mmCIF file of C-alpha atoms and ligand atoms in Angstrom:
data_model
loop_
_atom_site.group_PDB
_atom_site.id
_atom_site.type_symbol
_atom_site.label_atom_id
_atom_site.label_comp_id
_atom_site.label_asym_id
_atom_site.label_seq_id
_atom_site.Cartn_x
_atom_site.Cartn_y
_atom_site.Cartn_z
ATOM 1 C CA UNK Q 42 42.481 71.546 125.149
ATOM 2 C CA UNK Q 43 43.792 70.483 122.181
ATOM 3 C CA UNK Q 44 40.822 67.218 120.487
ATOM 4 C CA UNK Q 45 42.808 64.135 119.016
ATOM 5 C CA UNK Q 46 41.263 61.769 116.664
ATOM 6 C CA UNK Q 47 43.734 58.105 117.115
ATOM 7 C CA UNK Q 48 42.740 54.527 116.863
ATOM 8 C CA UNK Q 49 40.505 52.608 119.994
ATOM 9 C CA UNK Q 50 43.672 50.728 122.174
ATOM 10 C CA UNK Q 51 41.621 49.135 125.045
ATOM 11 C CA UNK Q 52 44.790 50.233 127.499
ATOM 12 C CA UNK Q 53 44.348 53.561 127.516
ATOM 13 C CA UNK Q 54 40.722 54.505 126.638
ATOM 14 C CA UNK Q 55 37.751 53.967 129.329
ATOM 15 C CA UNK Q 56 35.285 52.211 126.807
ATOM 16 C CA UNK Q 57 32.635 51.475 130.413
ATOM 17 C CA UNK Q 58 31.919 54.923 130.705
ATOM 18 C CA UNK Q 59 31.083 55.812 127.234
ATOM 19 C CA UNK Q 60 26.961 56.205 126.557
ATOM 20 C CA UNK Q 61 25.290 57.711 123.841
ATOM 21 C CA UNK Q 62 21.554 56.693 124.109
ATOM 22 C CA UNK Q 63 21.736 54.284 121.665
ATOM 23 C CA UNK Q 64 22.686 50.817 123.790
ATOM 24 C CA UNK Q 65 23.482 49.006 120.904
ATOM 25 C CA UNK Q 66 26.317 51.622 120.242
ATOM 26 C CA UNK Q 67 27.768 51.212 123.457
ATOM 27 C CA UNK Q 68 27.769 47.943 123.638
ATOM 28 C CA UNK Q 69 29.407 47.847 120.678
ATOM 29 C CA UNK Q 70 32.180 50.235 122.342
ATOM 30 C CA UNK Q 71 32.218 48.097 125.537
ATOM 31 C CA UNK Q 72 32.118 44.212 124.099
ATOM 32 C CA UNK Q 73 33.146 44.278 120.493
ATOM 33 C CA UNK Q 74 35.238 47.398 119.020
ATOM 34 C CA UNK Q 75 38.255 45.265 120.438
ATOM 35 C CA UNK Q 76 37.678 42.102 118.855
ATOM 36 C CA UNK Q 77 37.123 43.530 115.641
ATOM 37 C CA UNK Q 78 40.262 45.535 115.710
ATOM 38 C CA UNK Q 79 42.224 43.020 116.200
ATOM 39 C CA UNK Q 80 39.941 40.733 113.623
ATOM 40 C CA UNK Q 81 40.591 42.837 111.281
ATOM 41 C CA UNK Q 82 37.060 43.285 110.837
ATOM 42 C CA UNK Q 83 36.856 47.051 111.558
ATOM 43 C CA UNK Q 84 39.041 49.930 112.928
ATOM 44 C CA UNK Q 85 37.461 51.991 115.675
ATOM 45 C CA UNK Q 86 38.762 55.656 115.612
ATOM 46 C CA UNK Q 87 37.906 57.679 118.971
ATOM 47 C CA UNK Q 88 37.804 61.968 119.032
ATOM 48 C CA UNK Q 89 39.370 62.346 122.891
ATOM 49 C CA UNK Q 90 41.108 65.233 124.322
ATOM 50 C CA UNK Q 91 44.659 65.382 124.971
ATOM 51 C CA UNK Q 92 43.675 66.934 128.245
ATOM 52 C CA UNK Q 93 41.279 63.811 129.855
ATOM 53 C CA UNK Q 94 42.818 60.845 127.717
ATOM 54 C CA UNK Q 95 41.241 57.818 128.698
ATOM 55 C CA UNK Q 96 37.500 59.048 128.342
ATOM 56 C CA UNK Q 97 36.294 58.564 124.547
ATOM 57 C CA UNK Q 98 34.352 62.178 123.698
ATOM 58 C CA UNK Q 99 33.068 59.848 120.653
ATOM 59 C CA UNK Q 100 33.879 57.243 117.900
ATOM 60 C CA UNK Q 101 33.908 55.399 114.576
ATOM 61 C CA UNK Q 102 34.113 51.955 112.643
ATOM 62 C CA UNK Q 103 35.445 51.732 109.569
ATOM 63 C CA UNK Q 104 36.178 48.886 107.140
ATOM 64 C CA UNK Q 105 36.450 48.380 103.106
ATOM 65 C CA UNK Q 106 33.326 47.730 101.657
ATOM 66 C CA UNK Q 107 32.016 47.657 98.424
ATOM 67 C CA UNK Q 108 28.898 49.160 96.383
ATOM 68 C CA UNK Q 109 26.900 47.610 93.365
ATOM 69 C CA UNK Q 110 27.293 50.262 90.353
ATOM 70 C CA UNK Q 111 23.134 50.160 90.379
ATOM 71 C CA UNK Q 112 23.308 52.009 93.620
ATOM 72 C CA UNK Q 113 24.766 54.546 92.636
ATOM 73 C CA UNK Q 114 22.776 57.927 91.733
ATOM 74 C CA UNK Q 115 23.259 57.616 87.744
ATOM 75 C CA UNK Q 116 25.385 61.437 87.619
ATOM 76 C CA UNK Q 117 27.786 59.621 90.123
ATOM 77 C CA UNK Q 118 28.202 55.960 87.458
ATOM 78 C CA UNK Q 119 29.259 57.882 84.871
ATOM 79 C CA UNK Q 120 32.306 56.454 83.230
ATOM 80 C CA UNK Q 121 32.198 53.667 86.109
ATOM 81 C CA UNK Q 122 33.035 50.981 84.516
ATOM 82 C CA UNK Q 123 30.951 47.934 85.303
ATOM 83 C CA UNK Q 124 32.354 46.363 88.440
ATOM 84 C CA UNK Q 125 31.673 46.730 92.108
ATOM 85 C CA UNK Q 126 32.385 49.842 93.396
ATOM 86 C CA UNK Q 127 35.289 50.679 95.867
ATOM 87 C CA UNK Q 128 34.592 51.883 99.448
ATOM 88 C CA UNK Q 129 34.866 52.019 102.947
ATOM 89 C CA UNK Q 130 32.146 51.847 104.506
ATOM 90 C CA UNK Q 131 31.494 53.630 109.032
ATOM 91 C CA UNK Q 132 29.289 50.927 110.040
ATOM 92 C CA UNK Q 133 29.253 52.902 113.155
ATOM 93 C CA UNK Q 134 29.622 56.857 114.186
ATOM 94 C CA UNK Q 135 27.914 57.901 118.275
ATOM 95 C CA UNK Q 136 28.690 60.953 119.942
ATOM 96 C CA UNK Q 137 28.960 60.384 124.341
ATOM 97 C CA UNK Q 138 25.567 62.350 124.745
ATOM 98 C CA UNK Q 139 27.158 64.619 127.451
ATOM 99 C CA UNK Q 140 28.821 66.011 123.721
ATOM 100 C CA UNK Q 141 26.201 66.315 121.708
ATOM 101 C CA UNK Q 142 25.320 69.344 119.926
ATOM 102 C CA UNK Q 143 29.180 70.618 119.774
ATOM 103 C CA UNK Q 144 30.009 69.361 116.557
ATOM 104 C CA UNK Q 145 31.320 66.267 117.223
ATOM 105 C CA UNK Q 146 29.732 64.038 115.010
ATOM 106 C CA UNK Q 147 30.664 66.103 112.380
ATOM 107 C CA UNK Q 148 34.049 66.284 113.111
ATOM 108 C CA UNK Q 149 34.360 61.971 113.792
ATOM 109 C CA UNK Q 150 32.784 62.180 110.193
ATOM 110 C CA UNK Q 151 35.019 65.154 108.197
ATOM 111 C CA UNK Q 152 38.046 62.440 110.115
ATOM 112 C CA UNK Q 153 36.295 59.580 107.781
ATOM 113 C CA UNK Q 154 36.123 61.433 104.465
ATOM 114 C CA UNK Q 155 39.634 62.782 104.902
ATOM 115 C CA UNK Q 156 40.976 59.083 105.701
ATOM 116 C CA UNK Q 157 39.157 57.757 103.222
ATOM 117 C CA UNK Q 158 41.306 60.681 100.941
ATOM 118 C CA UNK Q 159 44.522 60.137 101.602
ATOM 119 C CA UNK Q 160 43.458 55.820 101.491
ATOM 120 C CA UNK Q 161 42.972 56.185 97.717
ATOM 121 C CA UNK Q 162 47.111 57.475 97.468
ATOM 122 C CA UNK Q 163 47.319 53.682 97.947
ATOM 123 C CA UNK Q 164 44.054 51.974 96.975
ATOM 124 C CA UNK Q 165 41.112 52.701 95.353
ATOM 125 C CA UNK Q 166 37.956 53.953 97.057
ATOM 126 C CA UNK Q 167 35.226 55.904 95.248
ATOM 127 C CA UNK Q 168 32.278 56.140 98.120
ATOM 128 C CA UNK Q 169 31.992 56.414 102.398
ATOM 129 C CA UNK Q 170 28.970 54.454 102.743
ATOM 130 C CA UNK Q 171 26.943 54.830 106.495
ATOM 131 C CA UNK Q 172 24.319 52.460 107.670
ATOM 132 C CA UNK Q 173 21.876 54.822 108.888
ATOM 133 C CA UNK Q 174 19.929 53.538 111.868
ATOM 134 C CA UNK Q 175 16.634 55.373 111.255
ATOM 135 C CA UNK Q 176 15.162 58.292 109.358
ATOM 136 C CA UNK Q 177 16.571 60.899 111.984
ATOM 137 C CA UNK Q 178 20.429 59.733 111.570
ATOM 138 C CA UNK Q 179 20.141 59.346 107.528
ATOM 139 C CA UNK Q 180 18.940 63.125 107.352
ATOM 140 C CA UNK Q 181 22.081 63.955 109.330
ATOM 141 C CA UNK Q 182 23.709 62.372 106.843
ATOM 142 C CA UNK Q 183 22.278 63.670 103.903
ATOM 143 C CA UNK Q 184 22.704 67.201 105.734
ATOM 144 C CA UNK Q 185 26.720 66.291 104.226
ATOM 145 C CA UNK Q 186 25.991 65.302 101.072
ATOM 146 C CA UNK Q 187 25.299 61.659 101.694
ATOM 147 C CA UNK Q 188 23.168 60.371 98.840
ATOM 148 C CA UNK Q 189 20.644 57.425 99.569
ATOM 149 C CA UNK Q 190 21.402 54.846 97.614
ATOM 150 C CA UNK Q 191 18.627 52.492 95.637
ATOM 151 C CA UNK Q 192 17.787 49.865 97.003
ATOM 152 C CA UNK Q 193 18.523 50.751 100.754
ATOM 153 C CA UNK Q 194 16.831 54.135 101.959
ATOM 154 C CA UNK Q 195 19.035 53.951 105.042
ATOM 155 C CA UNK Q 196 22.338 52.983 103.351
ATOM 156 C CA UNK Q 197 23.692 56.054 101.862
ATOM 157 C CA UNK Q 198 27.357 57.113 100.333
ATOM 158 C CA UNK Q 199 29.598 59.770 99.667
ATOM 159 C CA UNK Q 200 32.117 60.277 96.275
ATOM 160 C CA UNK Q 201 35.076 61.456 97.887
ATOM 161 C CA UNK Q 202 38.489 62.631 96.198
ATOM 162 C CA UNK Q 203 38.063 64.377 93.261
ATOM 163 C CA UNK Q 204 36.480 63.036 90.137
HETATM 164 C C1 COA V 296 23.836 61.723 115.688
HETATM 165 C C2 COA V 296 25.162 61.747 116.257
HETATM 166 C C3 COA V 296 25.927 61.519 115.939
HETATM 167 C C4 COA V 296 25.481 63.539 115.966
HETATM 168 O O1 COA V 296 27.132 63.991 116.528
HETATM 169 P P1 COA V 296 26.483 65.257 117.794
HETATM 170 O O2 COA V 296 27.851 65.698 117.966
HETATM 171 O O3 COA V 296 25.636 65.098 118.124
HETATM 172 O O4 COA V 296 26.363 65.808 115.997
HETATM 173 P P2 COA V 296 27.067 67.133 115.838
HETATM 174 O O5 COA V 296 26.837 68.862 117.002
HETATM 175 O O6 COA V 296 27.770 67.309 115.149
HETATM 176 O O7 COA V 296 25.577 68.419 114.778
HETATM 177 C C5 COA V 296 26.507 69.076 113.200
HETATM 178 C C6 COA V 296 25.011 68.410 112.544
HETATM 179 O O8 COA V 296 23.679 67.647 112.033
HETATM 180 C C7 COA V 296 22.398 67.794 112.852
HETATM 181 N N1 COA V 296 22.219 67.234 113.372
HETATM 182 C C8 COA V 296 22.391 66.001 115.000
HETATM 183 N N2 COA V 296 22.199 65.188 115.278
HETATM 184 C C9 COA V 296 21.006 65.160 114.218
HETATM 185 C C10 COA V 296 20.112 63.834 114.023
HETATM 186 N N3 COA V 296 20.544 63.142 114.352
HETATM 187 N N4 COA V 296 19.355 63.912 112.957
HETATM 188 C C11 COA V 296 19.394 65.490 112.129
HETATM 189 N N5 COA V 296 20.851 65.555 112.322
HETATM 190 C C12 COA V 296 21.531 66.008 113.031
HETATM 191 C C13 COA V 296 23.025 69.085 114.079
HETATM 192 O O9 COA V 296 21.926 70.211 114.134
HETATM 193 C C14 COA V 296 24.100 69.709 112.850
HETATM 194 O O10 COA V 296 23.263 70.667 112.066
HETATM 195 P P3 COA V 296 23.655 72.340 112.606
HETATM 196 O O11 COA V 296 25.232 72.126 112.237
HETATM 197 O O12 COA V 296 23.055 72.748 110.464
HETATM 198 O O13 COA V 296 23.366 72.755 113.489
HETATM 199 C C15 COA V 296 25.206 62.066 117.932
HETATM 200 O O14 COA V 296 23.883 62.411 118.065
HETATM 201 C C16 COA V 296 25.004 60.344 118.677
HETATM 202 O O15 COA V 296 25.983 59.647 118.548
HETATM 203 N N6 COA V 296 23.699 60.351 118.392
HETATM 204 C C17 COA V 296 23.266 58.693 119.223
HETATM 205 C C18 COA V 296 23.830 57.970 118.081
HETATM 206 C C19 COA V 296 23.879 57.511 116.743
HETATM 207 O O16 COA V 296 22.481 58.480 116.214
HETATM 208 N N7 COA V 296 24.318 57.543 115.580
HETATM 209 C C20 COA V 296 24.398 57.615 114.056
HETATM 210 C C21 COA V 296 24.475 56.065 114.525
HETATM 211 S S1 COA V 296 23.533 56.091 112.455
#
């Protein structure tokens, strides 16, 4: 068994059987993720086990984004120009309900952070943004160092890369 991250491929990955317990997140993977990927709206990354590569264990979707400077905490704003802050948004994160609690959510989050750090070699990215669906999800992100934005408690950011 080896866990692998790859970009969603509708011909190889079984989207129909994915269930995480939140209908909106299941529905996104089944009906919209492929189209969003083709349209350049969001790219979905899936976590799979190479022993059973059709089965999606979890996914996250990423898009380019920006955040108003005033959304950052004062200490995170130091030395930044008075422009919108370049960002990557993790619009969705979900783990299959039979696989939750095994660290896969943490792995997907780490993958998104690694991608954001690697993008910094080609273009500026200062923060990874997430939109938590509720307070529990916000607490999950805070556990990994995400900070609440000033105006939307359920939008959180994580500074990425060296400052
Ligand atoms: C939230 C979710 C992605 C977490 O994935 P997971 O694989 O179950 O989480 P992990 O096993 O990686 O847990 C990592 C840590 O987060 C904590 N955690 C997990 N789910 C949490 C939640 N909903 N709220 C707060 N903390 C949570 C775990 O206790 C663990 O901490 P620990 O290592 O100190 O015990 C997953 O439960 C899920 O898909 N839930 C349904 C969809 C959802 O709520 N998505 C969030 C989108 S905003």
